[in-house]
Structures are given as C-alpha cells and as structure tokens.
C-alpha cells in the first residue's frame, strides 16, 4: 500500500478512470453485438439502425481515448462490411 499522499491519489484516480473505460468498452461491445444479431437475423433495416448507433458509440470511445483511432476505424469498417453483406 502506498504511503505518499500523491501515490494514494493516483491509485484512486486510476480506479475511477478504469471504471469509466470499462463502462465505455461495455457500451461499445453491446452495440456491436446488436449489429451482429441483426446481421445474423438478416434484417437489413435493423442492422443499419444498429450500425448507426454502434458507430456513434465507437467514435465517442475513440474521442475519449478509450480506443485508438485506427482500432475504432477497424471496428466500424468490419461492422459496415457485415451489414453490407446482407442481400
């Protein structure tokens, strides 16, 4: 356990940031699962609506620094490709 006041504060701040990052990642994963479920069901309209929501969540996460911009871009591209594959 840390003895120095600044070290104790860093521990608290890191826990807070980790919790925030975890919540944001969870939101992104949930949004991605909704897109995947709509694609699996073959529902193009629902998939496109879910893709729009998922893209928004992924972009927010990238803006806040939870994901690297290239990682976010890759996730969006893969989801878009899946939605576009629906006939």
PDB file of C-alpha atoms in Angstrom:
ATOM      1  CA  UNK A   1       0.000   0.000   0.000  1.00  0.00           C
ATOM      2  CA  UNK A   2       1.209   3.469  -0.872  1.00  0.00           C
ATOM      3  CA  UNK A   3       2.267   5.816   1.949  1.00  0.00           C
ATOM      4  CA  UNK A   4       2.753   9.043  -0.008  1.00  0.00           C
ATOM      5  CA  UNK A   5      -0.333  11.220  -0.442  1.00  0.00           C
ATOM      6  CA  UNK A   6       0.160  11.746  -4.188  1.00  0.00           C
ATOM      7  CA  UNK A   7       0.582   7.983  -4.715  1.00  0.00           C
ATOM      8  CA  UNK A   8      -2.661   7.319  -2.823  1.00  0.00           C
ATOM      9  CA  UNK A   9      -4.427   9.860  -5.022  1.00  0.00           C
ATOM     10  CA  UNK A  10      -3.046   8.260  -8.193  1.00  0.00           C
ATOM     11  CA  UNK A  11      -4.472   4.902  -7.065  1.00  0.00           C
ATOM     12  CA  UNK A  12      -7.924   6.441  -6.573  1.00  0.00           C
ATOM     13  CA  UNK A  13      -7.814   8.346  -9.864  1.00  0.00           C
ATOM     14  CA  UNK A  14      -6.658   5.256 -11.767  1.00  0.00           C
ATOM     15  CA  UNK A  15      -9.531   3.211 -10.317  1.00  0.00           C
ATOM     16  CA  UNK A  16     -12.018   5.891 -11.387  1.00  0.00           C
ATOM     17  CA  UNK A  17     -10.610   6.055 -14.909  1.00  0.00           C
ATOM     18  CA  UNK A  18     -10.502   2.264 -15.215  1.00  0.00           C
ATOM     19  CA  UNK A  19     -14.180   2.051 -14.226  1.00  0.00           C
ATOM     20  CA  UNK A  20     -15.093   4.706 -16.813  1.00  0.00           C
ATOM     21  CA  UNK A  21     -13.113   2.974 -19.542  1.00  0.00           C
ATOM     22  CA  UNK A  22     -14.709  -0.374 -18.665  1.00  0.00           C
ATOM     23  CA  UNK A  23     -18.209   1.134 -18.910  1.00  0.00           C
ATOM     24  CA  UNK A  24     -17.449   2.701 -22.294  1.00  0.00           C
ATOM     25  CA  UNK A  25     -15.955  -0.553 -23.651  1.00  0.00           C
ATOM     26  CA  UNK A  26     -19.027  -2.422 -22.421  1.00  0.00           C
ATOM     27  CA  UNK A  27     -21.336   0.010 -24.263  1.00  0.00           C
ATOM     28  CA  UNK A  28     -19.343  -0.486 -27.467  1.00  0.00           C
ATOM     29  CA  UNK A  29     -19.419  -4.283 -27.169  1.00  0.00           C
ATOM     30  CA  UNK A  30     -23.183  -4.259 -26.562  1.00  0.00           C
ATOM     31  CA  UNK A  31     -23.754  -2.038 -29.601  1.00  0.00           C
ATOM     32  CA  UNK A  32     -21.574  -4.334 -31.738  1.00  0.00           C
ATOM     33  CA  UNK A  33     -23.494  -7.407 -30.554  1.00  0.00           C
ATOM     34  CA  UNK A  34     -26.772  -5.751 -31.585  1.00  0.00           C
ATOM     35  CA  UNK A  35     -25.401  -5.221 -35.096  1.00  0.00           C
ATOM     36  CA  UNK A  36     -24.148  -8.815 -35.275  1.00  0.00           C
ATOM     37  CA  UNK A  37     -27.532 -10.133 -34.100  1.00  0.00           C
ATOM     38  CA  UNK A  38     -29.392  -8.115 -36.748  1.00  0.00           C
ATOM     39  CA  UNK A  39     -26.967  -9.317 -39.437  1.00  0.00           C
ATOM     40  CA  UNK A  40     -27.428 -12.942 -38.316  1.00  0.00           C
ATOM     41  CA  UNK A  41     -31.203 -12.491 -38.474  1.00  0.00           C
ATOM     42  CA  UNK A  42     -30.870 -10.992 -41.966  1.00  0.00           C
ATOM     43  CA  UNK A  43     -32.804  -7.853 -41.016  1.00  0.00           C
ATOM     44  CA  UNK A  44     -31.155  -5.130 -43.112  1.00  0.00           C
ATOM     45  CA  UNK A  45     -33.175  -2.207 -41.705  1.00  0.00           C
ATOM     46  CA  UNK A  46     -32.478  -3.158 -38.090  1.00  0.00           C
ATOM     47  CA  UNK A  47     -28.825  -3.814 -38.907  1.00  0.00           C
ATOM     48  CA  UNK A  48     -28.413  -0.363 -40.462  1.00  0.00           C
ATOM     49  CA  UNK A  49     -30.068   1.310 -37.469  1.00  0.00           C
ATOM     50  CA  UNK A  50     -27.868  -0.677 -35.070  1.00  0.00           C
ATOM     51  CA  UNK A  51     -24.792   0.159 -37.177  1.00  0.00           C
ATOM     52  CA  UNK A  52     -25.539   3.880 -36.867  1.00  0.00           C
ATOM     53  CA  UNK A  53     -25.809   3.584 -33.071  1.00  0.00           C
ATOM     54  CA  UNK A  54     -22.695   1.394 -32.833  1.00  0.00           C
ATOM     55  CA  UNK A  55     -20.655   3.769 -34.998  1.00  0.00           C
ATOM     56  CA  UNK A  56     -21.642   6.637 -32.719  1.00  0.00           C
ATOM     57  CA  UNK A  57     -20.579   4.704 -29.583  1.00  0.00           C
ATOM     58  CA  UNK A  58     -17.276   3.648 -31.156  1.00  0.00           C
ATOM     59  CA  UNK A  59     -16.498   7.215 -32.271  1.00  0.00           C
ATOM     60  CA  UNK A  60     -17.251   8.538 -28.778  1.00  0.00           C
ATOM     61  CA  UNK A  61     -14.926   5.928 -27.274  1.00  0.00           C
ATOM     62  CA  UNK A  62     -12.153   6.895 -29.692  1.00  0.00           C
ATOM     63  CA  UNK A  63     -12.642  10.591 -28.936  1.00  0.00           C
ATOM     64  CA  UNK A  64     -12.332   9.911 -25.200  1.00  0.00           C
ATOM     65  CA  UNK A  65      -9.156   7.918 -25.728  1.00  0.00           C
ATOM     66  CA  UNK A  66     -10.568   4.522 -24.759  1.00  0.00           C
ATOM     67  CA  UNK A  67      -9.780   3.133 -28.213  1.00  0.00           C
ATOM     68  CA  UNK A  68      -7.034   4.160 -30.622  1.00  0.00           C
ATOM     69  CA  UNK A  69      -8.458   5.845 -33.720  1.00  0.00           C
ATOM     70  CA  UNK A  70      -7.264   3.036 -36.003  1.00  0.00           C
ATOM     71  CA  UNK A  71      -8.828   0.418 -33.739  1.00  0.00           C
ATOM     72  CA  UNK A  72     -12.121   2.330 -33.798  1.00  0.00           C
ATOM     73  CA  UNK A  73     -11.927   2.708 -37.577  1.00  0.00           C
ATOM     74  CA  UNK A  74     -11.302  -1.028 -37.975  1.00  0.00           C
ATOM     75  CA  UNK A  75     -14.315  -1.900 -35.805  1.00  0.00           C
ATOM     76  CA  UNK A  76     -16.584   0.391 -37.828  1.00  0.00           C
ATOM     77  CA  UNK A  77     -15.271  -0.997 -41.119  1.00  0.00           C
ATOM     78  CA  UNK A  78     -15.878  -4.600 -40.058  1.00  0.00           C
ATOM     79  CA  UNK A  79     -19.419  -3.838 -38.882  1.00  0.00           C
ATOM     80  CA  UNK A  80     -20.167  -1.916 -42.099  1.00  0.00           C
ATOM     81  CA  UNK A  81     -18.860  -4.794 -44.191  1.00  0.00           C
ATOM     82  CA  UNK A  82     -21.105  -7.225 -42.294  1.00  0.00           C
ATOM     83  CA  UNK A  83     -24.181  -5.030 -42.761  1.00  0.00           C
ATOM     84  CA  UNK A  84     -23.439  -4.515 -46.468  1.00  0.00           C
ATOM     85  CA  UNK A  85     -23.136  -8.278 -46.952  1.00  0.00           C
ATOM     86  CA  UNK A  86     -26.865  -8.717 -46.239  1.00  0.00           C
ATOM     87  CA  UNK A  87     -28.619  -9.343 -49.523  1.00  0.00           C
TER      88      UNK A  87
END
